[in-house]
mmCIF file of C-alpha atoms and ligand atoms in Angstrom:
data_model
loop_
_atom_site.group_PDB
_atom_site.id
_atom_site.type_symbol
_atom_site.label_atom_id
_atom_site.label_comp_id
_atom_site.label_asym_id
_atom_site.label_seq_id
_atom_site.Cartn_x
_atom_site.Cartn_y
_atom_site.Cartn_z
ATOM 1 C CA MET A 1 88.546 30.450 8.809
ATOM 2 C CA ASN A 2 90.130 31.575 5.657
ATOM 3 C CA VAL A 3 89.699 29.636 2.346
ATOM 4 C CA LEU A 4 91.829 30.034 -0.912
ATOM 5 C CA VAL A 5 90.169 28.922 -4.177
ATOM 6 C CA LEU A 6 92.362 28.187 -6.953
ATOM 7 C CA GLY A 7 90.532 29.936 -9.824
ATOM 8 C CA ALA A 8 88.618 33.113 -9.670
ATOM 9 C CA GLY A 9 85.577 32.580 -11.768
ATOM 10 C CA GLN A 10 81.838 32.211 -10.820
ATOM 11 C CA LEU A 11 82.330 29.037 -8.813
ATOM 12 C CA ALA A 12 84.896 31.060 -6.446
ATOM 13 C CA ARG A 13 82.249 33.798 -6.317
ATOM 14 C CA MET A 14 79.242 31.590 -5.439
ATOM 15 C CA MET A 15 81.721 29.745 -2.843
ATOM 16 C CA ALA A 16 82.156 33.184 -1.313
ATOM 17 C CA LEU A 17 78.667 34.029 -1.120
ATOM 18 C CA ALA A 18 77.784 30.874 0.347
ATOM 19 C CA GLY A 19 80.590 30.835 2.833
ATOM 20 C CA ALA A 20 79.651 34.227 4.276
ATOM 21 C CA PRO A 21 76.860 33.363 6.721
ATOM 22 C CA LEU A 22 79.252 30.669 8.074
ATOM 23 C CA ASP A 23 82.223 33.189 8.610
ATOM 24 C CA LEU A 24 84.167 31.514 5.973
ATOM 25 C CA ASN A 25 86.233 34.067 4.202
ATOM 26 C CA VAL A 26 86.986 32.990 0.642
ATOM 27 C CA THR A 27 89.658 34.490 -1.425
ATOM 28 C CA ALA A 28 90.814 33.428 -5.020
ATOM 29 C CA PHE A 29 93.814 32.989 -6.955
ATOM 30 C CA ASP A 30 93.300 33.906 -10.541
ATOM 31 C CA VAL A 31 95.488 31.332 -12.467
ATOM 32 C CA THR A 32 95.676 33.529 -15.653
ATOM 33 C CA SER A 33 96.813 36.743 -14.266
ATOM 34 C CA GLY A 34 98.408 35.180 -11.099
ATOM 35 C CA ASN A 35 96.921 37.800 -8.892
ATOM 36 C CA MET A 36 95.002 37.203 -5.664
ATOM 37 C CA ILE A 37 91.530 38.359 -5.980
ATOM 38 C CA HIS A 38 88.291 39.065 -4.050
ATOM 39 C CA PRO A 39 86.275 36.563 -5.785
ATOM 40 C CA VAL A 40 82.927 38.780 -5.657
ATOM 41 C CA THR A 41 84.221 42.271 -6.209
ATOM 42 C CA GLN A 42 87.293 41.060 -8.413
ATOM 43 C CA THR A 43 89.535 43.430 -6.566
ATOM 44 C CA ILE A 44 93.149 42.573 -6.725
ATOM 45 C CA LEU A 45 94.186 41.762 -3.314
ATOM 46 C CA GLY A 46 97.837 40.840 -3.986
ATOM 47 C CA LYS A 47 100.376 39.009 -6.165
ATOM 48 C CA ARG A 48 102.093 36.291 -4.108
ATOM 49 C CA LEU A 49 100.393 33.040 -3.991
ATOM 50 C CA GLU A 50 102.795 31.837 -1.512
ATOM 51 C CA SER A 51 101.534 34.342 0.967
ATOM 52 C CA GLY A 52 97.780 33.392 -0.050
ATOM 53 C CA ILE A 53 98.815 29.692 0.956
ATOM 54 C CA GLU A 54 100.166 30.721 4.081
ATOM 55 C CA HIS A 55 97.331 32.818 5.224
ATOM 56 C CA ALA A 56 94.719 30.156 4.057
ATOM 57 C CA ASP A 57 93.392 27.438 6.701
ATOM 58 C CA VAL A 58 91.990 25.671 3.782
ATOM 59 C CA ILE A 59 92.647 25.290 0.030
ATOM 60 C CA THR A 60 90.383 24.257 -2.870
ATOM 61 C CA ALA A 61 89.980 24.649 -6.559
ATOM 62 C CA GLU A 62 87.111 25.624 -8.936
ATOM 63 C CA PHE A 63 88.670 23.870 -11.942
ATOM 64 C CA GLU A 64 90.905 21.330 -13.108
ATOM 65 C CA HIS A 65 93.247 22.999 -15.586
ATOM 66 C CA ILE A 66 95.752 24.392 -13.147
ATOM 67 C CA SER A 67 99.680 24.395 -13.459
ATOM 68 C CA PRO A 68 101.270 21.265 -11.966
ATOM 69 C CA ASP A 69 103.578 23.626 -10.016
ATOM 70 C CA VAL A 70 100.723 25.473 -8.469
ATOM 71 C CA LEU A 71 99.069 22.211 -7.579
ATOM 72 C CA ALA A 72 102.160 20.763 -5.900
ATOM 73 C CA LEU A 73 102.780 24.150 -3.894
ATOM 74 C CA CYS A 74 99.348 23.732 -2.407
ATOM 75 C CA GLU A 75 99.554 20.054 -1.840
ATOM 76 C CA ALA A 76 102.861 20.542 0.070
ATOM 77 C CA SER A 77 100.977 22.901 2.418
ATOM 78 C CA GLY A 78 98.787 20.035 3.681
ATOM 79 C CA LYS A 79 95.704 22.123 3.390
ATOM 80 C CA PHE A 80 94.506 21.165 0.049
ATOM 81 C CA PHE A 81 91.087 19.599 -0.517
ATOM 82 C CA PRO A 82 90.282 17.419 -2.521
ATOM 83 C CA GLY A 83 93.887 17.866 -3.215
ATOM 84 C CA GLU A 84 96.433 17.548 -6.088
ATOM 85 C CA ASN A 85 95.561 13.930 -7.113
ATOM 86 C CA ALA A 86 91.916 14.646 -7.577
ATOM 87 C CA ILE A 87 92.420 17.655 -9.405
ATOM 88 C CA LEU A 88 95.020 16.163 -11.865
ATOM 89 C CA ILE A 89 92.820 13.226 -12.378
ATOM 90 C CA GLY A 90 89.944 15.526 -13.392
ATOM 91 C CA GLY A 91 92.189 17.475 -15.663
ATOM 92 C CA ASP A 92 93.464 14.523 -17.756
ATOM 93 C CA ARG A 93 91.345 12.049 -19.393
ATOM 94 C CA ARG A 94 93.974 9.373 -19.394
ATOM 95 C CA LYS A 95 94.260 9.655 -15.470
ATOM 96 C CA GLU A 96 90.454 9.799 -15.250
ATOM 97 C CA LYS A 97 89.771 6.756 -17.389
ATOM 98 C CA ASN A 98 92.096 4.838 -15.270
ATOM 99 C CA LEU A 99 90.400 5.933 -12.179
ATOM 100 C CA LEU A 100 87.067 4.785 -13.544
ATOM 101 C CA ASP A 101 88.510 1.357 -14.432
ATOM 102 C CA ASN A 102 90.005 0.917 -10.986
ATOM 103 C CA ALA A 103 86.860 1.821 -9.228
ATOM 104 C CA GLY A 104 84.996 -0.696 -11.510
ATOM 105 C CA VAL A 105 82.400 1.778 -13.008
ATOM 106 C CA LYS A 106 80.937 1.237 -16.530
ATOM 107 C CA ASN A 107 82.283 3.840 -18.920
ATOM 108 C CA ALA A 108 82.735 4.125 -22.721
ATOM 109 C CA ARG A 109 85.362 1.685 -24.487
ATOM 110 C CA TYR A 110 88.404 3.713 -25.372
ATOM 111 C CA HIS A 111 91.993 3.639 -26.901
ATOM 112 C CA ILE A 112 94.593 5.807 -26.323
ATOM 113 C CA ILE A 113 96.134 7.597 -29.388
ATOM 114 C CA ASN A 114 99.572 9.328 -29.657
ATOM 115 C CA THR A 115 100.536 8.452 -33.443
ATOM 116 C CA SER A 116 98.255 7.987 -36.589
ATOM 117 C CA GLU A 117 98.976 4.346 -36.369
ATOM 118 C CA ASP A 118 97.256 4.434 -32.869
ATOM 119 C CA LEU A 119 94.476 6.158 -34.607
ATOM 120 C CA ASP A 120 94.032 3.127 -37.035
ATOM 121 C CA THR A 121 94.155 0.759 -34.287
ATOM 122 C CA ALA A 122 91.279 2.770 -32.306
ATOM 123 C CA ILE A 123 89.252 2.558 -35.614
ATOM 124 C CA LYS A 124 89.489 -1.010 -35.737
ATOM 125 C CA LYS A 125 88.782 -1.495 -32.002
ATOM 126 C CA LEU A 126 85.934 1.104 -31.680
ATOM 127 C CA GLY A 127 84.415 1.585 -35.154
ATOM 128 C CA PHE A 128 82.604 4.646 -36.459
ATOM 129 C CA PRO A 129 81.429 7.003 -35.414
ATOM 130 C CA MET A 130 83.633 7.693 -32.457
ATOM 131 C CA ILE A 131 84.746 10.681 -30.376
ATOM 132 C CA LEU A 132 88.252 12.079 -30.258
ATOM 133 C CA LYS A 133 89.080 13.798 -26.922
ATOM 134 C CA CYS A 134 92.208 15.503 -26.199
ATOM 135 C CA ALA A 135 93.483 14.343 -22.731
ATOM 136 C CA LEU A 136 94.356 17.932 -21.159
ATOM 137 C CA ASN A 137 92.500 21.423 -21.269
ATOM 138 C CA GLY A 138 89.283 19.890 -22.608
ATOM 139 C CA TYR A 139 86.106 21.595 -21.133
ATOM 140 C CA ASP A 140 82.679 22.611 -22.410
ATOM 141 C CA GLY A 141 83.157 20.284 -25.517
ATOM 142 C CA LYS A 142 86.261 22.139 -26.618
ATOM 143 C CA GLY A 143 89.277 19.844 -28.074
ATOM 144 C CA GLN A 144 86.721 17.158 -29.040
ATOM 145 C CA TRP A 145 86.213 15.888 -32.649
ATOM 146 C CA ARG A 146 83.546 13.440 -33.905
ATOM 147 C CA LEU A 147 84.919 10.967 -36.642
ATOM 148 C CA LYS A 148 82.371 9.418 -38.586
ATOM 149 C CA HIS A 149 83.714 8.115 -41.825
ATOM 150 C CA GLN A 150 86.917 6.747 -42.964
ATOM 151 C CA GLU A 151 87.340 9.536 -45.540
ATOM 152 C CA ASP A 152 87.402 12.174 -42.752
ATOM 153 C CA VAL A 153 90.334 10.564 -41.004
ATOM 154 C CA THR A 154 93.239 12.521 -42.617
ATOM 155 C CA SER A 155 91.584 16.145 -42.104
ATOM 156 C CA THR A 156 90.585 15.272 -38.785
ATOM 157 C CA TRP A 157 94.106 14.139 -37.941
ATOM 158 C CA HIS A 158 95.256 17.321 -39.466
ATOM 159 C CA GLU A 159 92.785 19.456 -37.370
ATOM 160 C CA ILE A 160 94.115 17.626 -34.102
ATOM 161 C CA ASN A 161 97.722 18.370 -34.926
ATOM 162 C CA THR A 162 96.845 22.134 -35.306
ATOM 163 C CA PHE A 163 95.040 22.206 -31.984
ATOM 164 C CA PHE A 164 98.056 20.435 -30.446
ATOM 165 C CA GLN A 165 100.468 23.067 -31.766
ATOM 166 C CA ARG A 166 98.483 25.921 -29.666
ATOM 167 C CA SER A 167 98.099 23.745 -26.762
ATOM 168 C CA PRO A 168 99.992 25.020 -23.470
ATOM 169 C CA ARG A 169 101.151 21.602 -22.542
ATOM 170 C CA ARG A 170 101.428 19.951 -25.969
ATOM 171 C CA GLU A 171 104.342 17.509 -24.864
ATOM 172 C CA HIS A 172 101.864 15.977 -22.604
ATOM 173 C CA GLN A 173 99.009 15.906 -24.805
ATOM 174 C CA CYS A 174 97.257 12.930 -26.292
ATOM 175 C CA ILE A 175 93.959 11.744 -27.655
ATOM 176 C CA ILE A 176 91.453 9.403 -26.174
ATOM 177 C CA ALA A 177 89.092 7.674 -28.725
ATOM 178 C CA GLU A 178 85.857 6.635 -27.370
ATOM 179 C CA GLU A 179 83.279 4.855 -28.892
ATOM 180 C CA PHE A 180 80.111 6.896 -29.540
ATOM 181 C CA ILE A 181 77.272 6.288 -26.936
ATOM 182 C CA SER A 182 73.815 6.596 -28.157
ATOM 183 C CA PHE A 183 72.531 7.895 -24.989
ATOM 184 C CA ASP A 184 68.890 8.431 -24.128
ATOM 185 C CA ARG A 185 69.697 11.228 -21.616
ATOM 186 C CA GLU A 186 72.702 12.932 -19.847
ATOM 187 C CA VAL A 187 72.531 13.214 -16.259
ATOM 188 C CA SER A 188 74.752 14.155 -13.422
ATOM 189 C CA LEU A 189 75.090 13.318 -9.801
ATOM 190 C CA ILE A 190 76.571 15.707 -7.080
ATOM 191 C CA GLY A 191 77.649 14.791 -3.606
ATOM 192 C CA ALA A 192 79.573 15.988 -0.635
ATOM 193 C CA ARG A 193 82.060 13.623 1.247
ATOM 194 C CA ASN A 194 83.858 14.795 4.234
ATOM 195 C CA ALA A 195 87.274 13.670 5.875
ATOM 196 C CA LYS A 196 85.325 10.929 7.836
ATOM 197 C CA GLY A 197 83.701 9.408 4.851
ATOM 198 C CA LYS A 198 80.197 10.808 5.517
ATOM 199 C CA LEU A 199 78.067 11.573 2.398
ATOM 200 C CA GLU A 200 75.337 13.962 1.529
ATOM 201 C CA ILE A 201 74.287 13.348 -2.147
ATOM 202 C CA TYR A 202 71.825 15.129 -4.208
ATOM 203 C CA PRO A 203 69.229 13.782 -6.430
ATOM 204 C CA LEU A 204 70.184 13.033 -10.068
ATOM 205 C CA THR A 205 70.034 16.022 -12.356
ATOM 206 C CA GLU A 206 69.133 15.779 -16.222
ATOM 207 C CA ASN A 207 71.458 17.937 -18.334
ATOM 208 C CA ILE A 208 70.688 19.344 -21.910
ATOM 209 C CA HIS A 209 73.660 20.854 -23.793
ATOM 210 C CA HIS A 210 73.857 23.020 -26.945
ATOM 211 C CA GLU A 211 77.385 22.936 -28.735
ATOM 212 C CA GLY A 212 79.015 21.337 -25.714
ATOM 213 C CA ILE A 213 77.802 23.926 -23.174
ATOM 214 C CA LEU A 214 75.386 23.018 -20.546
ATOM 215 C CA SER A 215 71.902 24.907 -21.362
ATOM 216 C CA LEU A 216 69.374 23.394 -18.955
ATOM 217 C CA SER A 217 69.499 21.242 -15.758
ATOM 218 C CA ILE A 218 66.344 19.973 -14.485
ATOM 219 C CA CYS A 219 65.804 18.022 -11.038
ATOM 220 C CA ALA A 220 62.197 17.326 -10.947
ATOM 221 C CA THR A 221 61.819 13.498 -11.512
ATOM 222 C CA GLU A 222 62.662 10.954 -9.096
ATOM 223 C CA ASN A 223 64.073 7.779 -10.276
ATOM 224 C CA GLU A 224 65.181 5.374 -7.615
ATOM 225 C CA ALA A 225 66.637 2.799 -9.686
ATOM 226 C CA LEU A 226 68.902 5.388 -11.611
ATOM 227 C CA GLN A 227 69.635 7.139 -8.231
ATOM 228 C CA ASN A 228 70.950 3.962 -6.696
ATOM 229 C CA GLN A 229 73.316 3.147 -9.632
ATOM 230 C CA ALA A 230 74.794 6.502 -9.525
ATOM 231 C CA GLU A 231 75.218 6.443 -5.777
ATOM 232 C CA MET A 232 76.923 3.205 -5.982
ATOM 233 C CA MET A 233 79.474 4.544 -8.472
ATOM 234 C CA PHE A 234 79.719 7.762 -6.797
ATOM 235 C CA LYS A 235 80.794 5.966 -3.636
ATOM 236 C CA ALA A 236 83.219 3.827 -5.429
ATOM 237 C CA ILE A 237 84.832 6.673 -6.943
ATOM 238 C CA ALA A 238 84.986 8.994 -3.898
ATOM 239 C CA GLU A 239 86.346 6.165 -1.811
ATOM 240 C CA ASP A 240 88.805 5.219 -4.145
ATOM 241 C CA LEU A 241 90.317 8.851 -4.218
ATOM 242 C CA ASN A 242 89.607 9.376 -0.350
ATOM 243 C CA TYR A 243 87.766 12.360 -1.573
ATOM 244 C CA VAL A 244 86.918 15.581 0.493
ATOM 245 C CA GLY A 245 84.648 18.154 -0.917
ATOM 246 C CA ILE A 246 81.866 18.115 -3.733
ATOM 247 C CA LEU A 247 82.340 15.868 -6.490
ATOM 248 C CA ALA A 248 80.385 15.785 -9.651
ATOM 249 C CA ILE A 249 79.736 12.793 -11.828
ATOM 250 C CA GLU A 250 78.292 13.053 -15.223
ATOM 251 C CA PHE A 251 76.603 10.093 -16.937
ATOM 252 C CA PHE A 252 75.050 8.758 -20.024
ATOM 253 C CA GLU A 253 71.805 6.964 -19.346
ATOM 254 C CA VAL A 254 71.291 4.176 -22.125
ATOM 255 C CA ASN A 255 68.137 1.944 -21.719
ATOM 256 C CA GLY A 256 68.141 2.276 -17.933
ATOM 257 C CA VAL A 257 71.760 1.937 -17.493
ATOM 258 C CA LEU A 258 74.290 4.530 -16.439
ATOM 259 C CA MET A 259 77.813 4.843 -17.979
ATOM 260 C CA VAL A 260 80.280 7.495 -16.463
ATOM 261 C CA ASN A 261 81.300 10.156 -19.039
ATOM 262 C CA GLU A 262 83.537 12.077 -16.836
ATOM 263 C CA ILE A 263 84.049 13.350 -13.055
ATOM 264 C CA ALA A 264 84.552 16.995 -12.126
ATOM 265 C CA PRO A 265 86.480 17.183 -8.676
ATOM 266 C CA ARG A 266 84.658 20.499 -7.748
ATOM 267 C CA VAL A 267 81.426 22.349 -7.520
ATOM 268 C CA HIS A 268 79.709 21.703 -10.934
ATOM 269 C CA ASN A 269 77.183 23.976 -13.246
ATOM 270 C CA SER A 270 74.759 21.120 -12.928
ATOM 271 C CA GLY A 271 74.292 21.608 -9.246
ATOM 272 C CA HIS A 272 73.493 25.336 -9.433
ATOM 273 C CA TRP A 273 69.889 24.579 -8.664
ATOM 274 C CA THR A 274 70.623 23.451 -5.300
ATOM 275 C CA GLN A 275 71.195 27.249 -4.274
ATOM 276 C CA GLN A 276 67.228 27.645 -4.088
ATOM 277 C CA GLY A 277 66.193 23.888 -4.588
ATOM 278 C CA ALA A 278 68.123 22.023 -1.719
ATOM 279 C CA GLU A 279 68.277 22.308 2.013
ATOM 280 C CA VAL A 280 72.105 23.182 1.765
ATOM 281 C CA CYS A 281 73.495 24.087 -1.673
ATOM 282 C CA GLN A 282 76.534 22.599 -3.059
ATOM 283 C CA PHE A 283 78.494 25.741 -2.591
ATOM 284 C CA GLU A 284 78.164 25.704 1.053
ATOM 285 C CA ASN A 285 78.523 21.816 1.308
ATOM 286 C CA HIS A 286 81.743 21.756 -0.463
ATOM 287 C CA LEU A 287 83.031 24.766 2.241
ATOM 288 C CA ARG A 288 81.581 22.536 5.030
ATOM 289 C CA ALA A 289 83.372 19.333 3.658
ATOM 290 C CA ILE A 290 86.729 20.956 3.112
ATOM 291 C CA CYS A 291 86.512 23.110 6.401
ATOM 292 C CA ASP A 292 85.700 19.950 8.499
ATOM 293 C CA LEU A 293 82.246 21.471 9.561
ATOM 294 C CA PRO A 294 79.392 18.917 9.763
ATOM 295 C CA LEU A 295 77.728 18.564 6.181
ATOM 296 C CA GLY A 296 74.401 19.984 5.600
ATOM 297 C CA SER A 297 71.464 18.182 4.167
ATOM 298 C CA ALA A 298 71.607 17.536 0.528
ATOM 299 C CA LYS A 299 67.695 16.923 0.342
ATOM 300 C CA GLN A 300 65.741 18.502 -2.404
ATOM 301 C CA ILE A 301 63.248 20.725 -1.185
ATOM 302 C CA ARG A 302 61.364 21.498 -4.489
ATOM 303 C CA PRO A 303 61.240 20.674 -8.032
ATOM 304 C CA SER A 304 63.923 22.873 -9.973
ATOM 305 C CA ALA A 305 65.468 23.837 -13.000
ATOM 306 C CA MET A 306 68.610 25.851 -13.993
ATOM 307 C CA ILE A 307 69.090 27.810 -17.249
ATOM 308 C CA ASN A 308 72.487 29.026 -18.216
ATOM 309 C CA MET A 309 72.765 32.488 -19.501
ATOM 310 C CA VAL A 310 75.643 32.328 -22.223
ATOM 311 C CA GLY A 311 77.095 35.319 -24.257
ATOM 312 C CA ASN A 312 75.423 38.613 -24.505
ATOM 313 C CA VAL A 313 72.078 37.820 -22.676
ATOM 314 C CA LYS A 314 69.721 40.279 -21.012
ATOM 315 C CA ILE A 315 66.757 39.514 -19.322
ATOM 316 C CA SER A 316 63.506 41.118 -18.695
ATOM 317 C CA GLU A 317 61.844 41.935 -15.254
ATOM 318 C CA ASP A 318 59.198 39.470 -15.964
ATOM 319 C CA ILE A 319 61.780 36.684 -15.458
ATOM 320 C CA MET A 320 62.914 38.144 -12.191
ATOM 321 C CA ARG A 321 59.398 37.814 -11.203
ATOM 322 C CA LEU A 322 59.369 34.330 -12.011
ATOM 323 C CA ALA A 323 62.838 33.077 -11.128
ATOM 324 C CA HIS A 324 66.076 33.402 -9.074
ATOM 325 C CA VAL A 325 68.812 35.305 -11.239
ATOM 326 C CA HIS A 326 72.384 34.930 -10.615
ATOM 327 C CA TRP A 327 74.799 37.069 -12.372
ATOM 328 C CA TYR A 328 78.382 36.362 -12.281
ATOM 329 C CA ASN A 329 79.861 40.005 -12.726
ATOM 330 C CA LYS A 330 81.339 39.227 -15.979
ATOM 331 C CA SER A 331 81.513 41.087 -19.224
ATOM 332 C CA PRO A 332 79.813 38.979 -22.075
ATOM 333 C CA ARG A 333 81.783 37.178 -24.695
ATOM 334 C CA PRO A 334 80.296 34.603 -27.187
ATOM 335 C CA ASN A 335 80.072 31.155 -25.340
ATOM 336 C CA ARG A 336 81.074 32.708 -22.152
ATOM 337 C CA LYS A 337 78.670 31.626 -19.141
ATOM 338 C CA ILE A 338 77.703 35.062 -17.582
ATOM 339 C CA GLY A 339 74.972 34.047 -15.169
ATOM 340 C CA HIS A 340 72.160 31.593 -14.383
ATOM 341 C CA ILE A 341 68.516 31.498 -13.602
ATOM 342 C CA ASN A 342 67.040 28.997 -10.888
ATOM 343 C CA VAL A 343 63.520 28.180 -11.564
ATOM 344 C CA CYS A 344 62.013 26.317 -8.615
ATOM 345 C CA GLU A 345 58.388 25.604 -7.725
ATOM 346 C CA LYS A 346 56.335 23.565 -5.218
ATOM 347 C CA THR A 347 55.209 21.004 -7.630
ATOM 348 C CA LYS A 348 56.505 19.562 -10.866
ATOM 349 C CA GLU A 349 53.221 20.874 -12.628
ATOM 350 C CA GLN A 350 54.010 24.498 -11.290
ATOM 351 C CA LEU A 351 57.573 24.077 -12.347
ATOM 352 C CA ILE A 352 56.564 23.147 -16.095
ATOM 353 C CA GLU A 353 54.128 26.130 -15.992
ATOM 354 C CA THR A 354 56.729 28.458 -14.886
ATOM 355 C CA LEU A 355 59.185 27.228 -17.484
ATOM 356 C CA GLU A 356 56.415 27.728 -19.965
ATOM 357 C CA ALA A 357 55.948 31.391 -19.096
ATOM 358 C CA ILE A 358 59.913 31.987 -18.956
ATOM 359 C CA ILE A 359 60.835 30.463 -22.354
ATOM 360 C CA PRO A 360 58.939 32.836 -24.477
ATOM 361 C CA LEU A 361 60.644 35.709 -22.875
ATOM 362 C CA LEU A 362 64.023 34.423 -23.591
ATOM 363 C CA ASP A 363 65.647 35.067 -26.912
ATOM 364 C CA LYS A 364 65.283 32.154 -29.447
ATOM 365 C CA GLU A 365 69.081 32.789 -30.964
ATOM 366 C CA GLN A 366 70.395 32.689 -27.316
ATOM 367 C CA PHE A 367 68.362 30.088 -25.952
ATOM 368 C CA PRO A 368 67.861 27.504 -28.843
ATOM 369 C CA VAL A 369 67.632 24.315 -26.620
ATOM 370 C CA LEU A 370 64.869 25.781 -24.646
ATOM 371 C CA HIS A 371 62.753 26.726 -27.568
ATOM 372 C CA GLU A 372 63.399 23.399 -29.474
ATOM 373 C CA ILE A 373 62.612 21.310 -26.331
ATOM 374 C CA LYS A 374 58.793 20.860 -25.571
ATOM 375 C CA ILE A 375 59.429 21.162 -21.893
ATOM 376 C CA ARG A 376 56.170 19.800 -20.725
ATOM 377 C CA GLU A 377 56.215 16.505 -23.014
ATOM 378 C CA HIS A 378 59.842 16.233 -21.727
ATOM 379 C CA LEU A 379 59.094 16.203 -18.254
ATOM 380 C CA THR A 380 55.703 14.341 -18.361
ATOM 381 C CA SER A 381 55.984 11.614 -20.805
ATOM 382 C CA GLY A 382 59.517 10.627 -19.753
ATOM 383 C CA LYS A 383 60.483 11.372 -23.538
ATOM 384 C CA LYS A 384 64.047 10.585 -24.080
ATOM 385 C CA ASN A 385 66.271 13.264 -25.330
ATOM 386 C CA GLU A 386 66.836 12.977 -28.929
ATOM 387 C CA ARG A 387 69.614 15.471 -29.668
ATOM 388 C CA PRO A 388 72.720 13.849 -30.884
HETATM 389 P P1 AMP B 401 82.722 15.812 -22.311
HETATM 390 O O1 AMP B 401 83.605 16.889 -22.235
HETATM 391 O O2 AMP B 401 83.327 14.560 -22.497
HETATM 392 O O3 AMP B 401 81.435 15.877 -21.254
HETATM 393 O O4 AMP B 401 81.847 15.800 -23.545
HETATM 394 C C1 AMP B 401 81.111 16.876 -24.322
HETATM 395 C C2 AMP B 401 79.797 16.382 -24.547
HETATM 396 O O5 AMP B 401 79.912 15.571 -25.895
HETATM 397 C C3 AMP B 401 78.953 15.494 -23.805
HETATM 398 O O6 AMP B 401 78.186 16.102 -22.818
HETATM 399 C C4 AMP B 401 78.109 14.666 -24.657
HETATM 400 O O7 AMP B 401 77.272 15.163 -25.039
HETATM 401 C C5 AMP B 401 78.915 14.311 -25.903
HETATM 402 N N1 AMP B 401 79.915 13.192 -25.624
HETATM 403 C C6 AMP B 401 81.087 13.048 -24.996
HETATM 404 N N2 AMP B 401 81.264 11.705 -25.221
HETATM 405 C C7 AMP B 401 80.640 10.941 -25.854
HETATM 406 C C8 AMP B 401 80.581 9.706 -26.302
HETATM 407 N N3 AMP B 401 81.586 8.795 -25.915
HETATM 408 N N4 AMP B 401 79.420 9.399 -26.913
HETATM 409 C C9 AMP B 401 78.454 10.342 -27.333
HETATM 410 N N5 AMP B 401 78.438 11.528 -27.002
HETATM 411 C C10 AMP B 401 79.567 12.072 -26.206
#
């Protein structure tokens, strides 16, 4: 089968690698250059999206920020999963908030802002501090502002307007003001749903960010109560969307209660540990779901963690002896994800020991979170994440 992925980054690459044993031939459409690309070698395969669509048996996407014209073209082919609607919702925080409210899942209170008067209303409704997020094109913490005091309102509003001037679809932009959630932890749930509504759901993963970018994901501690809450919300959202493929949901944990932060209608960075830590990884399960093949088991086979490599990172052979290294064939740039390291062990204790051996081998400046976090304490005492 031929699968076309909208987007030619590492997620398309890892889908191609996971699809090869199933004889699934993955090509990618680079939405920036408009080229059809081989997602592993980055070889240019052609220029025409229309012929890519024609040759594909199935179409999917590796990210949400795709032009509505391209999405409509793919949707019209009848081969697009999870489809135009899910991708548009994932790429527009207004639509996303609507979905969460309709599905009846808990999420942060919010107010939509188009004018400075709306901002005054949001302040009255939500109070300080609040988070302001642009509706479109926001990812990895970009297009986001924290508003803490009344005296910062004018300068923040000015910053937002400057950001909008540079925004590609500025006439469709707006701001979502959200109440600030003092969360204990951030966790995510990743699961596959096929066209018959069958589900395979991975265990909850804890995520630790640095400046809006995921640094570390850990899947090593079972929590049945939280898992049940997350799965209920996953089912409500996936059914509402009649979703096919991998869906990721990011949550805030507050005193044992989960609130949805956002959804990603695609394979997700916090699910990379599944490559070595689960029976069938998220990339293969996404392909299985969209190609209407039987879903694979999402069972975790061993405690696992994933460390993102961001920027100009080099790692020693000692790390390769201890862990699984995945490079993305990308040239380094500040804040660019260029690879990840999966650390998997038979027991949680062994995982802690291996992480404790790896962390000193990683540069302090490039991996600040790993050097700040006391991994043993974090994983054994149930200590909550105190990072703001
Ligand atoms: P997002 O792009 O919405 O995932 O936001 C990026 C990061 O900002 C999240 O991972 C959180 O750490 C933080 N964040 C987002 N929304 C809120 C909120 N309402 N309250 C507190 N922190 C937030």
